[in-house]
């Protein structure tokens, strides 16, 4: 498998064999991510970080990943103090930054931005979220978490929250289609998964059901994947307020869940997971955010050609 030079844009571009290889590579790197071992396989390499939207975990875990492998970070920093504020196009910014770096991590509010950037870049583009579109590197860490904390094969999973605007769930369900999952989609009517994606999943042979009831959805699943209502994608605040606090997971609700059920969340959370859930054995979202480090180390090492 040749990952060197590859752009990471959408999960639709990955076969099961490729996904498994990336997860295996992440596993090999986990001790380095935990700083139990040292490595400099990316010494001399520079990762450019271009974030046009807020981020904590994605940006910092990419930066940690390149640094733990001996490479360096070049961060655009605030968009307001870059030439983008003077009206520079994304295409021009990418052409220039590609000349300064060995790979570019890009987060942008426009769906399709990473694909567009890849057409102008001489180095790999890693899509760190393009509007409500895709977030493939999050999906690799989600899959890694599921493999480590539950099981991927024949998984029963509930995806809950903002399934309309949530890019993490869009990417995740495409990936799960390679493992034969049973997917329950839990959302208010207004935030349902786009029909086009549901059709794709059914065509890929997945069992997909929709509900607006958290109570019924969590009874029989291995994993509950909770998401935040994506306030920033709503056309107006009144629409957001209507659905903002509709779904919530509490310790009481969890009494009907299976004891081994894991709760994941890409974070940040707002009100959808009660802090009382954190101390239960179901909570898995902080481990999940750590797994972003070995997974992004693997992606960087593979696309930069330091590993095969
Ligand atoms: C997610 C995102 O940016 O899509 N965050 C993340 O990358 N961990 C989820 C979110 O913002 O709700």
mmCIF file of C-alpha atoms and ligand atoms in Angstrom:
data_model
loop_
_atom_site.group_PDB
_atom_site.id
_atom_site.type_symbol
_atom_site.label_atom_id
_atom_site.label_comp_id
_atom_site.label_asym_id
_atom_site.label_seq_id
_atom_site.Cartn_x
_atom_site.Cartn_y
_atom_site.Cartn_z
ATOM 1 C CA UNK A 1 0.000 0.000 0.000
ATOM 2 C CA UNK A 2 1.339 3.390 -0.954
ATOM 3 C CA UNK A 3 0.351 6.205 1.352
ATOM 4 C CA UNK A 4 3.325 8.439 0.552
ATOM 5 C CA UNK A 5 2.117 11.733 -0.916
ATOM 6 C CA UNK A 6 -1.562 10.848 -0.415
ATOM 7 C CA UNK A 7 -4.143 13.518 0.467
ATOM 8 C CA UNK A 8 -6.506 12.569 3.323
ATOM 9 C CA UNK A 9 -9.780 14.175 2.253
ATOM 10 C CA UNK A 10 -12.747 11.839 2.803
ATOM 11 C CA UNK A 11 -13.375 8.372 4.236
ATOM 12 C CA UNK A 12 -14.968 7.495 0.917
ATOM 13 C CA UNK A 13 -11.401 7.158 -0.459
ATOM 14 C CA UNK A 14 -10.381 4.409 1.999
ATOM 15 C CA UNK A 15 -10.798 0.655 1.684
ATOM 16 C CA UNK A 16 -10.995 -1.576 4.732
ATOM 17 C CA UNK A 17 -7.459 -2.778 4.051
ATOM 18 C CA UNK A 18 -6.136 0.787 4.083
ATOM 19 C CA UNK A 19 -8.039 1.641 7.273
ATOM 20 C CA UNK A 20 -6.765 -1.466 9.070
ATOM 21 C CA UNK A 21 -3.211 -0.644 8.026
ATOM 22 C CA UNK A 22 -3.465 2.897 9.432
ATOM 23 C CA UNK A 23 -4.896 1.589 12.726
ATOM 24 C CA UNK A 24 -2.136 -1.038 12.969
ATOM 25 C CA UNK A 25 0.487 1.648 12.365
ATOM 26 C CA UNK A 26 -1.059 3.818 15.102
ATOM 27 C CA UNK A 27 -0.862 0.888 17.492
ATOM 28 C CA UNK A 28 2.858 0.514 16.774
ATOM 29 C CA UNK A 29 3.332 4.190 17.632
ATOM 30 C CA UNK A 30 1.246 4.323 20.805
ATOM 31 C CA UNK A 31 4.187 4.041 23.219
ATOM 32 C CA UNK A 32 5.866 6.976 21.472
ATOM 33 C CA UNK A 33 2.617 8.946 21.767
ATOM 34 C CA UNK A 34 2.692 8.200 25.507
ATOM 35 C CA UNK A 35 6.332 9.356 25.611
ATOM 36 C CA UNK A 36 7.440 5.939 26.877
ATOM 37 C CA UNK A 37 9.687 5.633 23.827
ATOM 38 C CA UNK A 38 11.374 8.260 21.655
ATOM 39 C CA UNK A 39 11.506 8.543 17.889
ATOM 40 C CA UNK A 40 12.844 10.943 15.279
ATOM 41 C CA UNK A 41 11.508 9.356 12.119
ATOM 42 C CA UNK A 42 10.086 12.733 11.018
ATOM 43 C CA UNK A 43 13.234 14.753 11.848
ATOM 44 C CA UNK A 44 13.653 17.551 9.320
ATOM 45 C CA UNK A 45 9.976 17.448 8.299
ATOM 46 C CA UNK A 46 7.646 20.412 8.725
ATOM 47 C CA UNK A 47 3.893 20.214 9.225
ATOM 48 C CA UNK A 48 1.974 23.369 8.279
ATOM 49 C CA UNK A 49 -1.177 23.960 10.313
ATOM 50 C CA UNK A 50 -3.879 26.125 8.720
ATOM 51 C CA UNK A 51 -7.007 26.489 10.841
ATOM 52 C CA UNK A 52 -9.756 28.812 9.656
ATOM 53 C CA UNK A 53 -12.100 27.600 12.428
ATOM 54 C CA UNK A 54 -11.583 27.077 16.179
ATOM 55 C CA UNK A 55 -9.913 23.882 17.394
ATOM 56 C CA UNK A 56 -8.248 22.493 20.496
ATOM 57 C CA UNK A 57 -7.829 18.734 20.105
ATOM 58 C CA UNK A 58 -7.348 18.399 16.376
ATOM 59 C CA UNK A 59 -4.742 21.135 16.113
ATOM 60 C CA UNK A 60 -2.852 20.271 19.294
ATOM 61 C CA UNK A 61 -2.833 16.513 18.695
ATOM 62 C CA UNK A 62 -1.450 17.058 15.193
ATOM 63 C CA UNK A 63 1.225 19.339 16.643
ATOM 64 C CA UNK A 64 2.037 16.815 19.370
ATOM 65 C CA UNK A 65 2.124 14.036 16.776
ATOM 66 C CA UNK A 66 4.731 15.696 14.543
ATOM 67 C CA UNK A 67 6.828 16.813 17.531
ATOM 68 C CA UNK A 68 6.835 13.354 19.151
ATOM 69 C CA UNK A 69 8.267 12.033 15.865
ATOM 70 C CA UNK A 70 11.028 14.664 15.762
ATOM 71 C CA UNK A 71 9.470 17.066 13.233
ATOM 72 C CA UNK A 72 8.446 20.714 13.462
ATOM 73 C CA UNK A 73 5.249 22.737 13.258
ATOM 74 C CA UNK A 74 4.588 25.825 11.190
ATOM 75 C CA UNK A 75 1.332 27.353 12.374
ATOM 76 C CA UNK A 76 -0.468 30.037 10.402
ATOM 77 C CA UNK A 77 -1.902 31.235 13.695
ATOM 78 C CA UNK A 78 -4.806 33.622 13.602
ATOM 79 C CA UNK A 79 -6.359 34.099 10.182
ATOM 80 C CA UNK A 80 -6.928 37.804 11.065
ATOM 81 C CA UNK A 81 -3.212 38.572 11.062
ATOM 82 C CA UNK A 82 -2.352 36.568 7.919
ATOM 83 C CA UNK A 83 -2.632 37.687 4.288
ATOM 84 C CA UNK A 84 -6.026 35.962 4.148
ATOM 85 C CA UNK A 85 -7.282 39.117 5.883
ATOM 86 C CA UNK A 86 -6.022 41.029 2.806
ATOM 87 C CA UNK A 87 -8.202 38.870 0.571
ATOM 88 C CA UNK A 88 -5.766 36.149 -0.502
ATOM 89 C CA UNK A 89 -7.506 33.099 -1.993
ATOM 90 C CA UNK A 90 -7.269 29.648 -0.416
ATOM 91 C CA UNK A 91 -5.618 28.363 -3.600
ATOM 92 C CA UNK A 92 -2.818 30.943 -3.401
ATOM 93 C CA UNK A 93 -2.271 30.410 0.327
ATOM 94 C CA UNK A 94 -1.993 26.660 -0.225
ATOM 95 C CA UNK A 95 0.423 26.998 -3.182
ATOM 96 C CA UNK A 96 2.717 29.123 -1.046
ATOM 97 C CA UNK A 97 2.506 27.117 2.200
ATOM 98 C CA UNK A 98 3.176 23.868 0.292
ATOM 99 C CA UNK A 99 6.584 25.347 -0.537
ATOM 100 C CA UNK A 100 7.335 25.804 3.163
ATOM 101 C CA UNK A 101 6.277 22.385 4.429
ATOM 102 C CA UNK A 102 6.023 18.610 3.944
ATOM 103 C CA UNK A 103 2.277 18.350 4.633
ATOM 104 C CA UNK A 104 -0.602 20.711 5.397
ATOM 105 C CA UNK A 105 -3.392 20.201 7.925
ATOM 106 C CA UNK A 106 -6.381 22.298 6.914
ATOM 107 C CA UNK A 107 -9.617 23.135 8.725
ATOM 108 C CA UNK A 108 -12.009 25.392 6.859
ATOM 109 C CA UNK A 109 -15.712 26.368 7.169
ATOM 110 C CA UNK A 110 -16.445 25.638 3.490
ATOM 111 C CA UNK A 111 -17.518 22.135 2.485
ATOM 112 C CA UNK A 112 -15.112 20.894 -0.188
ATOM 113 C CA UNK A 113 -12.267 23.216 0.909
ATOM 114 C CA UNK A 114 -9.784 20.384 1.517
ATOM 115 C CA UNK A 115 -10.533 18.810 -1.870
ATOM 116 C CA UNK A 116 -10.017 22.183 -3.512
ATOM 117 C CA UNK A 117 -6.757 22.733 -1.605
ATOM 118 C CA UNK A 118 -5.466 19.323 -2.727
ATOM 119 C CA UNK A 119 -5.743 20.487 -6.336
ATOM 120 C CA UNK A 120 -3.243 23.294 -5.657
ATOM 121 C CA UNK A 121 -0.890 21.550 -3.258
ATOM 122 C CA UNK A 122 2.397 19.816 -4.020
ATOM 123 C CA UNK A 123 2.373 18.238 -0.531
ATOM 124 C CA UNK A 124 -0.303 16.071 1.159
ATOM 125 C CA UNK A 125 -3.396 17.871 2.473
ATOM 126 C CA UNK A 126 -4.953 16.413 5.618
ATOM 127 C CA UNK A 127 -8.566 17.483 5.968
ATOM 128 C CA UNK A 128 -9.145 18.492 9.588
ATOM 129 C CA UNK A 129 -12.791 19.373 8.915
ATOM 130 C CA UNK A 130 -14.429 21.122 5.944
ATOM 131 C CA UNK A 131 -17.630 22.768 7.159
ATOM 132 C CA UNK A 132 -20.383 20.191 7.648
ATOM 133 C CA UNK A 133 -18.576 17.889 5.169
ATOM 134 C CA UNK A 134 -15.924 15.452 6.379
ATOM 135 C CA UNK A 135 -13.411 14.986 9.200
ATOM 136 C CA UNK A 136 -11.489 11.838 8.260
ATOM 137 C CA UNK A 137 -8.629 12.080 10.770
ATOM 138 C CA UNK A 138 -11.233 12.222 13.551
ATOM 139 C CA UNK A 139 -12.757 9.073 12.097
ATOM 140 C CA UNK A 140 -9.449 7.221 12.222
ATOM 141 C CA UNK A 141 -9.132 8.045 15.903
ATOM 142 C CA UNK A 142 -12.769 7.092 16.492
ATOM 143 C CA UNK A 143 -12.180 3.721 14.826
ATOM 144 C CA UNK A 144 -9.002 3.261 16.822
ATOM 145 C CA UNK A 145 -10.933 3.984 20.026
ATOM 146 C CA UNK A 146 -13.689 1.534 19.097
ATOM 147 C CA UNK A 147 -11.109 -1.142 18.292
ATOM 148 C CA UNK A 148 -9.260 -0.546 21.587
ATOM 149 C CA UNK A 149 -12.256 -0.095 23.900
ATOM 150 C CA UNK A 150 -14.958 -2.226 22.222
ATOM 151 C CA UNK A 151 -14.856 -4.087 18.882
ATOM 152 C CA UNK A 152 -15.193 -3.021 15.250
ATOM 153 C CA UNK A 153 -16.565 -6.183 13.709
ATOM 154 C CA UNK A 154 -20.359 -6.430 13.896
ATOM 155 C CA UNK A 155 -20.595 -3.313 16.037
ATOM 156 C CA UNK A 156 -23.931 -2.027 17.307
ATOM 157 C CA UNK A 157 -23.630 1.737 17.524
ATOM 158 C CA UNK A 158 -25.950 4.678 18.153
ATOM 159 C CA UNK A 159 -24.902 7.981 16.588
ATOM 160 C CA UNK A 160 -26.684 10.754 18.465
ATOM 161 C CA UNK A 161 -27.090 14.508 18.364
ATOM 162 C CA UNK A 162 -26.551 16.778 15.390
ATOM 163 C CA UNK A 163 -26.443 14.320 12.521
ATOM 164 C CA UNK A 164 -27.260 17.013 9.979
ATOM 165 C CA UNK A 165 -24.301 19.353 10.466
ATOM 166 C CA UNK A 166 -21.931 17.037 12.367
ATOM 167 C CA UNK A 167 -19.027 16.183 10.086
ATOM 168 C CA UNK A 168 -17.567 13.601 12.477
ATOM 169 C CA UNK A 169 -20.628 11.357 12.186
ATOM 170 C CA UNK A 170 -20.743 11.788 8.404
ATOM 171 C CA UNK A 171 -17.199 10.476 8.082
ATOM 172 C CA UNK A 172 -17.587 7.779 10.740
ATOM 173 C CA UNK A 173 -20.574 6.039 9.237
ATOM 174 C CA UNK A 174 -18.866 5.650 5.846
ATOM 175 C CA UNK A 175 -15.932 3.986 7.590
ATOM 176 C CA UNK A 176 -18.192 1.697 9.630
ATOM 177 C CA UNK A 177 -19.740 0.391 6.442
ATOM 178 C CA UNK A 178 -16.552 -1.685 5.947
ATOM 179 C CA UNK A 179 -17.164 -3.563 9.191
ATOM 180 C CA UNK A 180 -20.831 -4.432 8.881
ATOM 181 C CA UNK A 181 -22.222 -2.257 11.678
ATOM 182 C CA UNK A 182 -25.774 -1.917 12.945
ATOM 183 C CA UNK A 183 -26.368 1.846 13.101
ATOM 184 C CA UNK A 184 -29.107 3.628 15.041
ATOM 185 C CA UNK A 185 -29.377 7.320 14.231
ATOM 186 C CA UNK A 186 -30.730 9.369 17.143
ATOM 187 C CA UNK A 187 -31.615 13.000 16.528
ATOM 188 C CA UNK A 188 -34.421 15.529 16.648
ATOM 189 C CA UNK A 189 -36.353 15.643 13.375
ATOM 190 C CA UNK A 190 -34.626 18.935 12.449
ATOM 191 C CA UNK A 191 -31.137 17.412 12.749
ATOM 192 C CA UNK A 192 -31.556 14.124 10.889
ATOM 193 C CA UNK A 193 -28.725 12.561 8.930
ATOM 194 C CA UNK A 194 -28.832 13.765 5.288
ATOM 195 C CA UNK A 195 -30.890 11.315 3.205
ATOM 196 C CA UNK A 196 -28.089 10.998 0.657
ATOM 197 C CA UNK A 197 -25.778 9.544 3.324
ATOM 198 C CA UNK A 198 -28.477 7.166 4.624
ATOM 199 C CA UNK A 199 -28.987 5.892 1.068
ATOM 200 C CA UNK A 200 -25.231 5.390 0.619
ATOM 201 C CA UNK A 201 -25.076 3.409 3.868
ATOM 202 C CA UNK A 202 -27.994 1.194 2.902
ATOM 203 C CA UNK A 203 -26.437 0.596 -0.509
ATOM 204 C CA UNK A 204 -23.284 -0.486 1.296
ATOM 205 C CA UNK A 205 -25.339 -3.125 3.123
ATOM 206 C CA UNK A 206 -25.656 -1.469 6.521
ATOM 207 C CA UNK A 207 -28.598 -1.832 8.854
ATOM 208 C CA UNK A 208 -29.722 1.738 9.559
ATOM 209 C CA UNK A 209 -32.638 2.808 11.781
ATOM 210 C CA UNK A 210 -33.709 6.291 12.832
ATOM 211 C CA UNK A 211 -35.287 7.426 16.093
ATOM 212 C CA UNK A 212 -35.624 10.544 18.238
ATOM 213 C CA UNK A 213 -35.600 8.595 21.490
ATOM 214 C CA UNK A 214 -32.356 8.244 23.377
ATOM 215 C CA UNK A 215 -33.978 5.862 25.890
ATOM 216 C CA UNK A 216 -34.793 3.222 23.311
ATOM 217 C CA UNK A 217 -31.564 3.679 21.317
ATOM 218 C CA UNK A 218 -29.079 3.057 24.113
ATOM 219 C CA UNK A 219 -30.537 -0.206 25.454
ATOM 220 C CA UNK A 220 -28.788 -2.608 23.148
ATOM 221 C CA UNK A 221 -25.685 -0.878 21.737
ATOM 222 C CA UNK A 222 -21.941 -1.422 22.225
ATOM 223 C CA UNK A 223 -21.124 2.228 21.610
ATOM 224 C CA UNK A 224 -23.043 5.479 21.953
ATOM 225 C CA UNK A 225 -21.378 8.205 19.870
ATOM 226 C CA UNK A 226 -22.682 11.529 21.133
ATOM 227 C CA UNK A 227 -22.218 14.835 19.319
ATOM 228 C CA UNK A 228 -22.640 18.556 19.983
ATOM 229 C CA UNK A 229 -25.324 20.574 18.225
ATOM 230 C CA UNK A 230 -23.213 22.567 15.744
ATOM 231 C CA UNK A 231 -24.327 26.078 16.710
ATOM 232 C CA UNK A 232 -21.998 27.765 14.219
ATOM 233 C CA UNK A 233 -23.657 26.065 11.226
ATOM 234 C CA UNK A 234 -27.229 27.240 11.945
ATOM 235 C CA UNK A 235 -28.641 29.964 9.707
ATOM 236 C CA UNK A 236 -30.025 31.760 12.791
ATOM 237 C CA UNK A 237 -29.927 31.536 16.565
ATOM 238 C CA UNK A 238 -33.685 30.938 16.988
ATOM 239 C CA UNK A 239 -33.386 27.704 14.987
ATOM 240 C CA UNK A 240 -30.467 26.649 17.149
ATOM 241 C CA UNK A 241 -32.307 27.385 20.405
ATOM 242 C CA UNK A 242 -35.194 25.109 19.329
ATOM 243 C CA UNK A 243 -32.943 22.038 19.299
ATOM 244 C CA UNK A 244 -30.028 23.055 21.522
ATOM 245 C CA UNK A 245 -30.863 20.968 24.594
ATOM 246 C CA UNK A 246 -33.105 18.286 23.123
ATOM 247 C CA UNK A 247 -30.839 15.258 23.687
ATOM 248 C CA UNK A 248 -28.952 14.680 26.878
ATOM 249 C CA UNK A 249 -27.245 11.707 28.411
ATOM 250 C CA UNK A 250 -27.408 11.435 32.214
ATOM 251 C CA UNK A 251 -26.305 8.800 34.754
ATOM 252 C CA UNK A 252 -30.003 7.884 35.295
ATOM 253 C CA UNK A 253 -30.533 7.219 31.610
ATOM 254 C CA UNK A 254 -27.513 4.923 31.606
ATOM 255 C CA UNK A 255 -29.159 2.507 34.017
ATOM 256 C CA UNK A 256 -30.833 0.834 31.067
ATOM 257 C CA UNK A 257 -27.578 0.539 29.045
ATOM 258 C CA UNK A 258 -25.427 -2.587 28.841
ATOM 259 C CA UNK A 259 -22.620 -2.578 31.414
ATOM 260 C CA UNK A 260 -19.898 -2.708 28.731
ATOM 261 C CA UNK A 261 -21.436 0.077 26.616
ATOM 262 C CA UNK A 262 -18.924 2.864 25.834
ATOM 263 C CA UNK A 263 -19.821 6.507 25.336
ATOM 264 C CA UNK A 264 -17.714 8.417 22.840
ATOM 265 C CA UNK A 265 -17.773 12.098 21.878
ATOM 266 C CA UNK A 266 -15.385 13.984 19.575
ATOM 267 C CA UNK A 267 -15.560 16.927 22.034
ATOM 268 C CA UNK A 268 -16.053 19.755 22.801
ATOM 269 C CA UNK A 269 -19.280 18.970 24.642
ATOM 270 C CA UNK A 270 -21.784 21.576 25.674
ATOM 271 C CA UNK A 271 -24.843 20.204 27.522
ATOM 272 C CA UNK A 272 -25.316 16.818 25.822
ATOM 273 C CA UNK A 273 -23.319 14.754 28.322
ATOM 274 C CA UNK A 274 -23.980 15.440 31.992
ATOM 275 C CA UNK A 275 -20.641 15.737 33.881
ATOM 276 C CA UNK A 276 -22.008 13.041 36.238
ATOM 277 C CA UNK A 277 -21.421 10.551 33.398
ATOM 278 C CA UNK A 278 -17.639 11.166 33.446
ATOM 279 C CA UNK A 279 -17.060 8.993 36.507
ATOM 280 C CA UNK A 280 -18.992 6.007 35.099
ATOM 281 C CA UNK A 281 -17.184 3.121 33.353
ATOM 282 C CA UNK A 282 -19.104 4.037 30.193
ATOM 283 C CA UNK A 283 -17.260 7.322 29.649
ATOM 284 C CA UNK A 284 -14.528 6.947 27.075
ATOM 285 C CA UNK A 285 -14.261 10.411 25.506
ATOM 286 C CA UNK A 286 -11.065 11.528 27.212
ATOM 287 C CA UNK A 287 -9.201 8.355 26.200
ATOM 288 C CA UNK A 288 -10.639 8.941 22.731
ATOM 289 C CA UNK A 289 -9.089 12.413 22.511
ATOM 290 C CA UNK A 290 -5.682 11.002 23.526
ATOM 291 C CA UNK A 291 -5.879 8.407 20.730
ATOM 292 C CA UNK A 292 -5.783 11.335 18.313
ATOM 293 C CA UNK A 293 -2.038 11.455 18.933
ATOM 294 C CA UNK A 294 -0.951 7.933 17.811
ATOM 295 C CA UNK A 295 -3.453 8.002 14.964
ATOM 296 C CA UNK A 296 -2.220 11.354 13.630
ATOM 297 C CA UNK A 297 1.381 10.188 14.099
ATOM 298 C CA UNK A 298 0.558 7.216 11.879
ATOM 299 C CA UNK A 299 -1.105 9.380 9.232
ATOM 300 C CA UNK A 300 1.829 11.810 9.151
ATOM 301 C CA UNK A 301 4.476 9.066 9.073
ATOM 302 C CA UNK A 302 2.645 7.322 6.215
ATOM 303 C CA UNK A 303 1.901 10.345 4.005
ATOM 304 C CA UNK A 304 5.384 11.768 4.559
ATOM 305 C CA UNK A 305 6.869 8.416 3.543
ATOM 306 C CA UNK A 306 8.673 7.666 6.826
ATOM 307 C CA UNK A 307 6.684 4.431 7.275
ATOM 308 C CA UNK A 308 4.966 2.116 4.833
HETATM 309 C C1 LIG B 1 -15.395 18.181 16.119
HETATM 310 C C2 LIG B 1 -15.337 19.039 14.875
HETATM 311 O O1 LIG B 1 -14.561 20.011 14.816
HETATM 312 O O2 LIG B 1 -16.040 18.679 13.942
HETATM 313 N N1 LIG B 1 -14.359 18.474 17.033
HETATM 314 C C3 LIG B 1 -13.175 17.807 16.923
HETATM 315 O O3 LIG B 1 -12.501 17.882 15.926
HETATM 316 N N2 LIG B 1 -12.800 17.024 17.955
HETATM 317 C C4 LIG B 1 -16.729 18.159 16.762
HETATM 318 C C5 LIG B 1 -17.377 19.455 17.156
HETATM 319 O O4 LIG B 1 -16.839 20.554 16.981
HETATM 320 O O5 LIG B 1 -18.489 19.366 17.684
#
